Amino acid sequence: MNNRYAESKLEYLSLLFNYFQVLELEDELRSHVAKYLTVLISGIYEDTIKNLLKESIQRESLTKETRNFIFKQIDIIFRNPSHNNINKLLSKFNKEWLIKLREKIKEENWEALNSIVNNKNNIAHGDRCDITFNDIKNYYDTSKIIIIELDNLFPCK
């Protein structure tokens, strides 16, 4: 990967999955671990996407005030890293990014991402969530390509 921050976040998630996968946990505790990982992945994806975009903008020759304004706007407008929200965010900057991303990402990857975000929202709002450890592991494995391709998408100088 080009971005060390994004790479370290994905490595961290992979280490957590490896750690929890080998533990002999009771079903109820394993269910709580799955919910924890769901919330964590969604937050890390949101944070990583913001970071990738901000680092890309940081490389542009903009005034400090313009850069600060753009960064604050990204923090305000980008919540919940769903397919739709990623598309909205990218379209505000460069529609070519959307076209390139669509060429790389399959529908199953977007569905996995949306499942993470939807389950995270259910957990956060106290709604029913029956996500299992295997479900979240599969969603993560299927969706992390989106972060990898976003890392490839943003210009590096």
XYZ file of N, CA, C and O in Angstrom:
628
model
N 0.842 -1.191 0.000
C 0.000 0.000 0.000
C 0.880 1.245 0.000
O 2.004 1.216 0.473
N 0.322 2.335 -0.507
C 1.048 3.594 -0.562
C 1.017 4.340 0.770
O 1.972 4.992 1.145
N -0.106 4.260 1.458
C -0.325 5.032 2.668
C -0.045 4.166 3.897
O -0.752 3.186 4.141
N 0.946 4.541 4.655
C 1.352 3.762 5.829
C 0.255 3.722 6.887
O 0.069 2.717 7.569
N -0.468 4.812 7.044
C -1.552 4.868 8.033
C -2.618 3.830 7.698
O -3.031 3.054 8.563
N -3.063 3.809 6.447
C -4.084 2.853 6.021
C -3.579 1.426 6.176
O -4.297 0.545 6.662
N -2.343 1.210 5.796
C -1.753 -0.127 5.906
C -1.714 -0.588 7.362
O -2.046 -1.741 7.671
N -1.331 0.308 8.255
C -1.241 -0.071 9.673
C -2.620 -0.378 10.253
O -2.746 -1.264 11.107
N -3.630 0.329 9.819
C -4.991 0.073 10.313
C -5.493 -1.294 9.850
O -6.107 -2.037 10.627
N -5.247 -1.640 8.591
C -5.659 -2.952 8.097
C -4.864 -4.064 8.778
O -5.414 -5.126 9.104
N -3.591 -3.827 9.013
C -2.771 -4.812 9.737
C -3.301 -5.025 11.154
O -3.369 -6.163 11.640
N -3.677 -3.941 11.806
C -4.228 -4.017 13.158
C -5.497 -4.870 13.189
O -5.653 -5.744 14.046
N -6.388 -4.631 12.231
C -7.623 -5.414 12.178
C -7.332 -6.892 11.925
O -7.935 -7.768 12.554
N -6.406 -7.162 11.042
C -6.045 -8.555 10.764
C -5.471 -9.234 12.005
O -5.790 -10.399 12.292
N -4.644 -8.521 12.746
C -4.093 -9.075 13.996
C -5.196 -9.365 15.006
O -5.165 -10.406 15.688
N -6.164 -8.474 15.107
C -7.277 -8.703 16.029
C -8.074 -9.948 15.639
O -8.429 -10.760 16.500
N -8.354 -10.085 14.355
C -9.091 -11.267 13.906
C -8.304 -12.536 14.215
O -8.874 -13.514 14.700
N -7.024 -12.525 13.959
C -6.190 -13.694 14.259
C -6.201 -14.010 15.757
O -6.276 -15.172 16.152
N -6.131 -12.967 16.562
C -6.136 -13.143 18.010
C -7.449 -13.773 18.489
O -7.448 -14.773 19.215
N -8.570 -13.178 18.083
C -9.865 -13.666 18.557
C -10.250 -15.010 17.954
O -10.975 -15.782 18.569
N -9.767 -15.285 16.775
C -10.133 -16.521 16.098
C -9.634 -17.764 16.852
O -10.313 -18.787 16.873
N -8.487 -17.672 17.456
C -7.919 -18.839 18.130
C -8.381 -18.989 19.580
O -8.155 -20.037 20.186
N -9.021 -17.974 20.133
C -9.499 -18.059 21.514
C -10.699 -18.995 21.611
O -11.574 -18.996 20.747
N -10.733 -19.756 22.659
C -11.883 -20.623 22.958
C -12.869 -19.785 23.769
O -12.734 -19.658 24.980
N -13.853 -19.209 23.093
C -14.808 -18.331 23.761
C -16.204 -18.948 23.742
O -16.577 -19.628 22.783
N -16.958 -18.659 24.789
C -18.362 -19.065 24.812
C -19.114 -18.290 23.743
O -18.691 -17.189 23.345
N -20.225 -18.833 23.288
C -20.980 -18.227 22.188
C -21.390 -16.784 22.467
O -21.287 -15.927 21.591
N -21.842 -16.515 23.683
C -22.282 -15.154 24.009
C -21.119 -14.168 23.947
O -21.245 -13.067 23.406
N -19.976 -14.569 24.478
C -18.797 -13.700 24.438
C -18.318 -13.519 22.997
O -17.952 -12.406 22.590
N -18.338 -14.570 22.208
C -17.950 -14.485 20.806
C -18.878 -13.520 20.049
O -18.438 -12.779 19.181
N -20.151 -13.509 20.420
C -21.115 -12.577 19.818
C -20.753 -11.133 20.154
O -20.816 -10.242 19.301
N -20.341 -10.883 21.405
C -19.938 -9.525 21.797
C -18.655 -9.102 21.082
O -18.511 -7.939 20.693
N -17.741 -10.026 20.909
C -16.514 -9.741 20.163
C -16.854 -9.352 18.730
O -16.294 -8.400 18.187
N -17.789 -10.072 18.123
C -18.207 -9.771 16.751
C -18.789 -8.359 16.664
O -18.497 -7.607 15.720
N -19.576 -7.983 17.648
C -20.166 -6.629 17.657
C -19.082 -5.574 17.843
O -19.090 -4.533 17.176
N -18.158 -5.842 18.747
C -17.029 -4.919 18.951
C -16.254 -4.728 17.652
O -15.958 -3.598 17.254
N -15.943 -5.819 16.976
C -15.183 -5.736 15.729
C -15.969 -5.000 14.648
O -15.387 -4.255 13.853
N -17.271 -5.176 14.627
C -18.116 -4.479 13.655
C -18.013 -2.970 13.828
O -17.795 -2.232 12.857
N -18.162 -2.516 15.061
C -18.072 -1.075 15.347
C -16.666 -0.568 15.045
O -16.484 0.496 14.434
N -15.665 -1.334 15.444
C -14.272 -0.941 15.226
C -13.948 -0.824 13.733
O -13.351 0.166 13.300
N -14.343 -1.808 12.953
C -14.056 -1.772 11.509
C -14.715 -0.568 10.863
O -14.077 0.151 10.082
N -15.972 -0.324 11.176
C -16.662 0.818 10.588
C -15.943 2.123 10.927
O -15.724 2.973 10.059
N -15.549 2.277 12.176
C -14.834 3.484 12.593
C -13.474 3.615 11.934
O -13.080 4.700 11.495
N -12.764 2.508 11.843
C -11.441 2.535 11.194
C -11.581 2.842 9.713
O -10.801 3.623 9.153
N -12.571 2.266 9.054
C -12.779 2.563 7.632
C -13.082 4.050 7.442
O -12.514 4.701 6.564
N -13.981 4.584 8.254
C -14.319 6.010 8.139
C -13.083 6.876 8.337
O -12.790 7.772 7.534
N -12.352 6.611 9.394
C -11.155 7.378 9.712
C -10.091 7.241 8.617
O -9.460 8.221 8.225
N -9.910 6.048 8.107
C -8.882 5.800 7.087
C -9.220 6.501 5.785
O -8.345 7.077 5.137
N -10.482 6.458 5.396
C -10.895 7.138 4.164
C -10.665 8.641 4.289
O -10.135 9.280 3.381
N -11.036 9.207 5.419
C -10.787 10.634 5.652
C -9.291 10.924 5.582
O -8.870 11.900 4.963
N -8.500 10.087 6.217
C -7.055 10.282 6.240
C -6.465 10.208 4.837
O -5.609 11.030 4.477
N -6.884 9.229 4.050
C -6.378 9.108 2.675
C -6.667 10.370 1.869
O -5.795 10.888 1.168
N -7.896 10.845 1.980
C -8.286 12.037 1.229
C -7.537 13.276 1.738
O -7.023 14.067 0.944
N -7.434 13.415 3.039
C -6.738 14.573 3.601
C -5.255 14.576 3.232
O -4.695 15.621 2.918
N -4.624 13.411 3.259
C -3.211 13.360 2.866
C -3.039 13.715 1.396
O -2.057 14.347 1.017
N -3.991 13.319 0.569
C -3.947 13.681 -0.840
C -4.068 15.197 -1.007
O -3.334 15.812 -1.773
N -4.975 15.789 -0.262
C -5.179 17.245 -0.317
C -3.957 17.969 0.245
O -3.560 19.022 -0.264
N -3.359 17.409 1.269
C -2.189 18.010 1.904
C -1.058 18.233 0.890
O -0.279 19.163 1.012
N -0.991 17.364 -0.099
C 0.072 17.462 -1.108
C -0.168 18.589 -2.117
O 0.734 18.956 -2.857
N -1.387 19.094 -2.164
C -1.717 20.166 -3.107
C -1.259 21.510 -2.556
O -1.207 21.710 -1.346
N -0.946 22.410 -3.454
C -0.520 23.735 -3.001
C -1.759 24.606 -2.785
O -2.276 25.236 -3.696
N -2.224 24.576 -1.553
C -3.380 25.357 -1.126
C -2.963 26.224 0.049
O -2.013 25.890 0.759
N -3.704 27.286 0.266
C -3.420 28.075 1.461
C -3.819 27.263 2.689
O -4.655 26.357 2.607
N -3.224 27.608 3.806
C -3.531 26.931 5.057
C -5.020 27.046 5.382
O -5.650 26.077 5.824
N -5.591 28.212 5.124
C -7.007 28.450 5.422
C -7.911 27.577 4.549
O -8.882 26.998 5.040
N -7.572 27.465 3.279
C -8.364 26.630 2.363
C -8.276 25.162 2.770
O -9.286 24.456 2.828
N -7.084 24.723 3.082
C -6.891 23.332 3.508
C -7.671 23.054 4.794
O -8.348 22.035 4.909
N -7.594 23.966 5.769
C -8.329 23.786 7.018
C -9.830 23.703 6.780
O -10.525 22.883 7.384
N -10.332 24.557 5.884
C -11.754 24.540 5.563
C -12.163 23.200 4.948
O -13.151 22.592 5.354
N -11.382 22.728 4.006
C -11.687 21.452 3.338
C -11.652 20.313 4.349
O -12.548 19.458 4.373
N -10.651 20.287 5.209
C -10.541 19.224 6.210
C -11.756 19.226 7.144
O -12.300 18.169 7.470
N -12.168 20.413 7.585
C -13.335 20.504 8.477
C -14.599 20.041 7.762
O -15.448 19.374 8.360
N -14.717 20.383 6.491
C -15.890 19.949 5.722
C -15.922 18.427 5.569
O -16.982 17.812 5.660
N -14.778 17.826 5.335
C -14.714 16.358 5.223
C -15.194 15.737 6.533
O -15.998 14.788 6.524
N -14.737 16.257 7.657
C -15.137 15.720 8.958
C -16.637 15.877 9.195
O -17.263 15.014 9.821
N -17.220 16.943 8.685
C -18.647 17.193 8.880
C -19.497 16.312 7.965
O -20.479 15.717 8.395
N -19.123 16.216 6.694
C -20.005 15.564 5.718
C -19.829 14.053 5.609
O -20.732 13.368 5.134
N -18.690 13.525 6.059
C -18.462 12.098 5.860
C -18.608 11.326 7.163
O -17.765 11.368 8.030
N -19.715 10.631 7.272
C -20.007 9.748 8.400
C -20.498 8.426 7.823
O -21.169 8.390 6.802
N -20.226 7.356 8.500
C -20.654 6.037 8.058
C -20.134 5.731 6.652
O -20.689 6.192 5.660
N -19.091 4.944 6.563
C -18.425 4.713 5.279
C -19.158 3.722 4.367
O -18.608 2.727 3.922
N -20.422 4.006 4.091
C -21.203 3.152 3.204
C -20.847 3.430 1.746
O -20.201 4.438 1.434
N -21.294 2.557 0.874
C -21.061 2.732 -0.568
C -21.577 4.094 -1.020
O -20.862 4.859 -1.673
N -22.800 4.394 -0.651
C -23.415 5.656 -1.057
C -22.639 6.862 -0.521
O -22.391 7.829 -1.246
N -22.231 6.805 0.727
C -21.516 7.940 1.323
C -20.114 8.114 0.732
O -19.639 9.244 0.577
N -19.463 7.017 0.405
C -18.158 7.121 -0.256
C -18.332 7.750 -1.633
O -17.568 8.634 -2.028
N -19.352 7.320 -2.364
C -19.616 7.911 -3.679
C -19.887 9.406 -3.579
O -19.369 10.197 -4.373
N -20.699 9.794 -2.615
C -21.007 11.224 -2.423
C -19.741 12.019 -2.123
O -19.529 13.101 -2.676
N -18.916 11.489 -1.234
C -17.685 12.188 -0.859
C -16.758 12.344 -2.056
O -16.282 13.445 -2.350
N -16.510 11.263 -2.756
C -15.594 11.318 -3.898
C -16.113 12.228 -5.002
O -15.333 12.941 -5.637
N -17.425 12.215 -5.221
C -17.987 13.038 -6.294
C -17.836 14.527 -6.019
O -17.842 15.335 -6.940
N -17.678 14.891 -4.767
C -17.454 16.305 -4.432
C -16.053 16.766 -4.839
O -15.802 17.952 -4.965
N -15.157 15.813 -5.056
C -13.779 16.141 -5.404
C -13.450 15.841 -6.860
O -12.923 16.687 -7.561
N -13.744 14.630 -7.292
C -13.304 14.233 -8.630
C -14.142 13.053 -9.108
O -13.981 11.937 -8.606
N -15.007 13.290 -10.072
C -15.884 12.229 -10.582
C -15.094 11.110 -11.262
O -15.553 9.975 -11.323
N -13.899 11.405 -11.731
C -13.044 10.371 -12.321
C -12.656 9.318 -11.278
O -12.471 8.150 -11.616
N -12.522 9.750 -10.034
C -12.215 8.800 -8.973
C -13.318 7.755 -8.869
O -13.043 6.575 -8.682
N -14.564 8.204 -8.985
C -15.694 7.268 -8.921
C -15.633 6.250 -10.046
O -15.854 5.056 -9.837
N -15.341 6.716 -11.231
C -15.261 5.838 -12.398
C -14.163 4.801 -12.197
O -14.368 3.598 -12.418
N -13.002 5.251 -11.757
C -11.886 4.328 -11.522
C -12.206 3.325 -10.419
O -11.869 2.146 -10.532
N -12.855 3.791 -9.369
C -13.192 2.901 -8.266
C -14.214 1.853 -8.700
O -14.107 0.684 -8.329
N -15.182 2.257 -9.492
C -16.196 1.316 -9.987
C -15.580 0.207 -10.824
O -16.095 -0.905 -10.864
N -14.495 0.513 -11.513
C -13.817 -0.504 -12.315
C -13.131 -1.553 -11.447
O -12.933 -2.675 -11.881
N -12.774 -1.191 -10.233
C -11.977 -2.073 -9.371
C -12.803 -2.852 -8.339
O -12.384 -3.911 -7.909
N -13.939 -2.293 -7.948
C -14.700 -2.853 -6.832
C -15.940 -3.580 -7.345
O -16.716 -3.033 -8.116
N -16.118 -4.806 -6.861
C -17.275 -5.620 -7.232
C -18.441 -5.331 -6.296
O -18.252 -4.848 -5.169
N -19.627 -5.689 -6.749
C -20.831 -5.471 -5.941
C -20.745 -6.188 -4.599
O -21.173 -5.651 -3.577
N -20.175 -7.370 -4.581
C -20.072 -8.126 -3.322
C -19.199 -7.395 -2.295
O -19.431 -7.492 -1.087
N -18.210 -6.628 -2.775
C -17.364 -5.846 -1.865
C -18.173 -4.714 -1.232
O -18.072 -4.472 -0.035
N -18.977 -4.047 -2.069
C -19.827 -2.964 -1.562
C -20.878 -3.510 -0.596
O -21.175 -2.882 0.427
N -21.445 -4.664 -0.919
C -22.450 -5.269 -0.039
C -21.854 -5.611 1.321
O -22.503 -5.415 2.357
N -20.640 -6.119 1.331
C -19.968 -6.434 2.595
C -19.749 -5.160 3.413
O -19.992 -5.143 4.631
N -19.295 -4.099 2.758
C -19.098 -2.824 3.440
C -20.417 -2.319 4.019
O -20.478 -1.920 5.186
N -21.469 -2.343 3.214
C -22.764 -1.868 3.692
C -23.275 -2.719 4.851
O -23.920 -2.197 5.769
N -22.981 -4.010 4.843
C -23.377 -4.872 5.962
C -22.666 -4.461 7.246
O -23.281 -4.442 8.321
N -21.401 -4.132 7.132
C -20.658 -3.659 8.307
C -21.300 -2.392 8.860
O -21.578 -2.282 10.057
N -21.546 -1.433 7.986
C -22.098 -0.141 8.416
C -23.509 -0.319 8.983
O -23.837 0.246 10.039
N -24.336 -1.104 8.322
C -25.707 -1.314 8.807
C -25.716 -2.015 10.164
O -26.489 -1.641 11.057
N -24.872 -3.021 10.317
C -24.795 -3.704 11.609
C -24.246 -2.782 12.687
O -24.709 -2.800 13.828
N -23.265 -1.973 12.333
C -22.718 -1.002 13.302
C -23.811 -0.053 13.759
O -23.943 0.231 14.954
N -24.625 0.418 12.834
C -25.717 1.329 13.198
C -26.735 0.635 14.102
O -27.226 1.235 15.062
N -27.051 -0.619 13.809
C -27.967 -1.366 14.675
C -27.404 -1.499 16.086
O -28.120 -1.318 17.074
N -26.136 -1.801 16.184
C -25.481 -1.931 17.495
C -25.506 -0.592 18.225
O -25.881 -0.511 19.399
N -25.122 0.466 17.520
C -25.027 1.788 18.141
C -26.377 2.311 18.623
O -26.436 3.060 19.605
N -27.449 1.909 17.954
C -28.784 2.401 18.311
C -29.555 1.412 19.181
O -30.740 1.607 19.442
N -28.878 0.347 19.608
C -29.512 -0.619 20.503
C -30.524 -1.514 19.821
O -31.365 -2.120 20.487
N -30.454 -1.607 18.515
C -31.362 -2.477 17.771
C -30.797 -3.890 17.722
O -29.625 -4.123 18.015
N -31.626 -4.808 17.314
C -31.218 -6.208 17.226
C -30.093 -6.367 16.200
O -30.158 -5.826 15.099
N -29.087 -7.122 16.596
C -27.963 -7.410 15.708
C -27.489 -8.823 16.004
O -27.019 -9.103 17.101
N -27.620 -9.687 15.032
C -27.252 -11.092 15.202
C -25.955 -11.432 14.479
O -25.741 -12.576 14.108
N -25.101 -10.466 14.298
C -23.862 -10.714 13.559
C -22.989 -11.716 14.333
O -22.887 -11.651 15.552
N -22.392 -12.615 13.598
C -21.501 -13.606 14.203
C -20.053 -13.236 13.903
O -19.775 -12.408 13.029
N -19.152 -13.890 14.597
C -17.733 -13.671 14.347
C -17.392 -14.015 12.896
O -16.678 -13.261 12.226
N -17.914 -15.131 12.403
C -17.641 -15.526 11.012
C -18.220 -14.526 10.017
O -17.596 -14.255 8.991
N -19.408 -13.985 10.324
C -20.009 -12.967 9.446
C -19.083 -11.758 9.324
O -18.755 -11.326 8.213
N -18.666 -11.208 10.469
C -17.859 -9.993 10.422
C -16.489 -10.265 9.818
O -15.947 -9.421 9.097
N -15.951 -11.441 10.042
C -14.673 -11.809 9.411
C -14.824 -11.837 7.901
O -13.985 -11.291 7.165
N -15.898 -12.436 7.419
C -16.146 -12.482 5.968
C -16.401 -11.086 5.396
O -15.896 -10.754 4.316
N -17.185 -10.280 6.108
C -17.435 -8.905 5.637
C -16.133 -8.115 5.558
O -15.891 -7.377 4.602
N -15.306 -8.267 6.568
C -14.017 -7.555 6.573
C -13.135 -8.028 5.421
O -12.610 -7.209 4.666
N -12.981 -9.340 5.297
C -12.137 -9.882 4.228
C -12.618 -9.450 2.842
O -11.801 -9.190 1.956
N -13.917 -9.334 2.678
C -14.496 -8.977 1.381
C -14.462 -7.472 1.133
O -14.338 -7.033 -0.010
N -14.537 -6.678 2.193
C -14.629 -5.217 2.023
C -13.294 -4.482 2.043
O -13.199 -3.368 1.523
N -12.254 -5.064 2.615
C -11.001 -4.309 2.771
C -10.374 -3.923 1.431
O -9.591 -2.979 1.372
N -10.763 -4.582 0.359
C -10.284 -4.199 -0.977
C -10.677 -2.749 -1.301
O -9.969 -2.065 -2.034
N -11.774 -2.285 -0.726
C -12.212 -0.903 -0.971
C -11.175 0.070 -0.413
O -10.802 1.036 -1.094
N -10.678 -0.189 0.773
C -9.648 0.671 1.368
C -8.368 0.580 0.540
O -7.715 1.592 0.259
N -8.016 -0.616 0.123
C -6.808 -0.813 -0.682
C -6.906 -0.053 -1.999
O -5.958 0.631 -2.409
N -8.057 -0.123 -2.647
C -8.228 0.570 -3.927
C -8.334 2.089 -3.745
O -7.888 2.836 -4.607
N -8.900 2.540 -2.644
C -8.907 3.978 -2.369
C -7.469 4.470 -2.156
O -7.112 5.549 -2.612
N -6.683 3.678 -1.495
C -5.272 4.014 -1.301
C -4.573 4.135 -2.661
O -3.766 5.052 -2.863
N -4.886 3.259 -3.583
C -4.293 3.320 -4.925
C -4.845 4.480 -5.744
O -4.179 4.967 -6.653
N -6.048 4.909 -5.421
C -6.734 5.931 -6.200
C -6.201 7.335 -5.963
O -6.040 8.118 -6.893
N -5.944 7.644 -4.698
C -5.536 9.009 -4.386
C -4.100 9.240 -4.822
O -3.230 8.403 -4.589
N -3.854 10.377 -5.428
C -2.527 10.655 -5.979
C -1.440 10.707 -4.922
O -1.641 11.232 -3.843
N -0.319 10.131 -5.258
C 0.877 10.195 -4.407
C 1.922 11.021 -5.133
O 2.105 10.853 -6.328
N 2.566 11.878 -4.413
C 3.628 12.700 -5.027
C 4.916 12.430 -4.309
O 4.991 12.141 -3.183
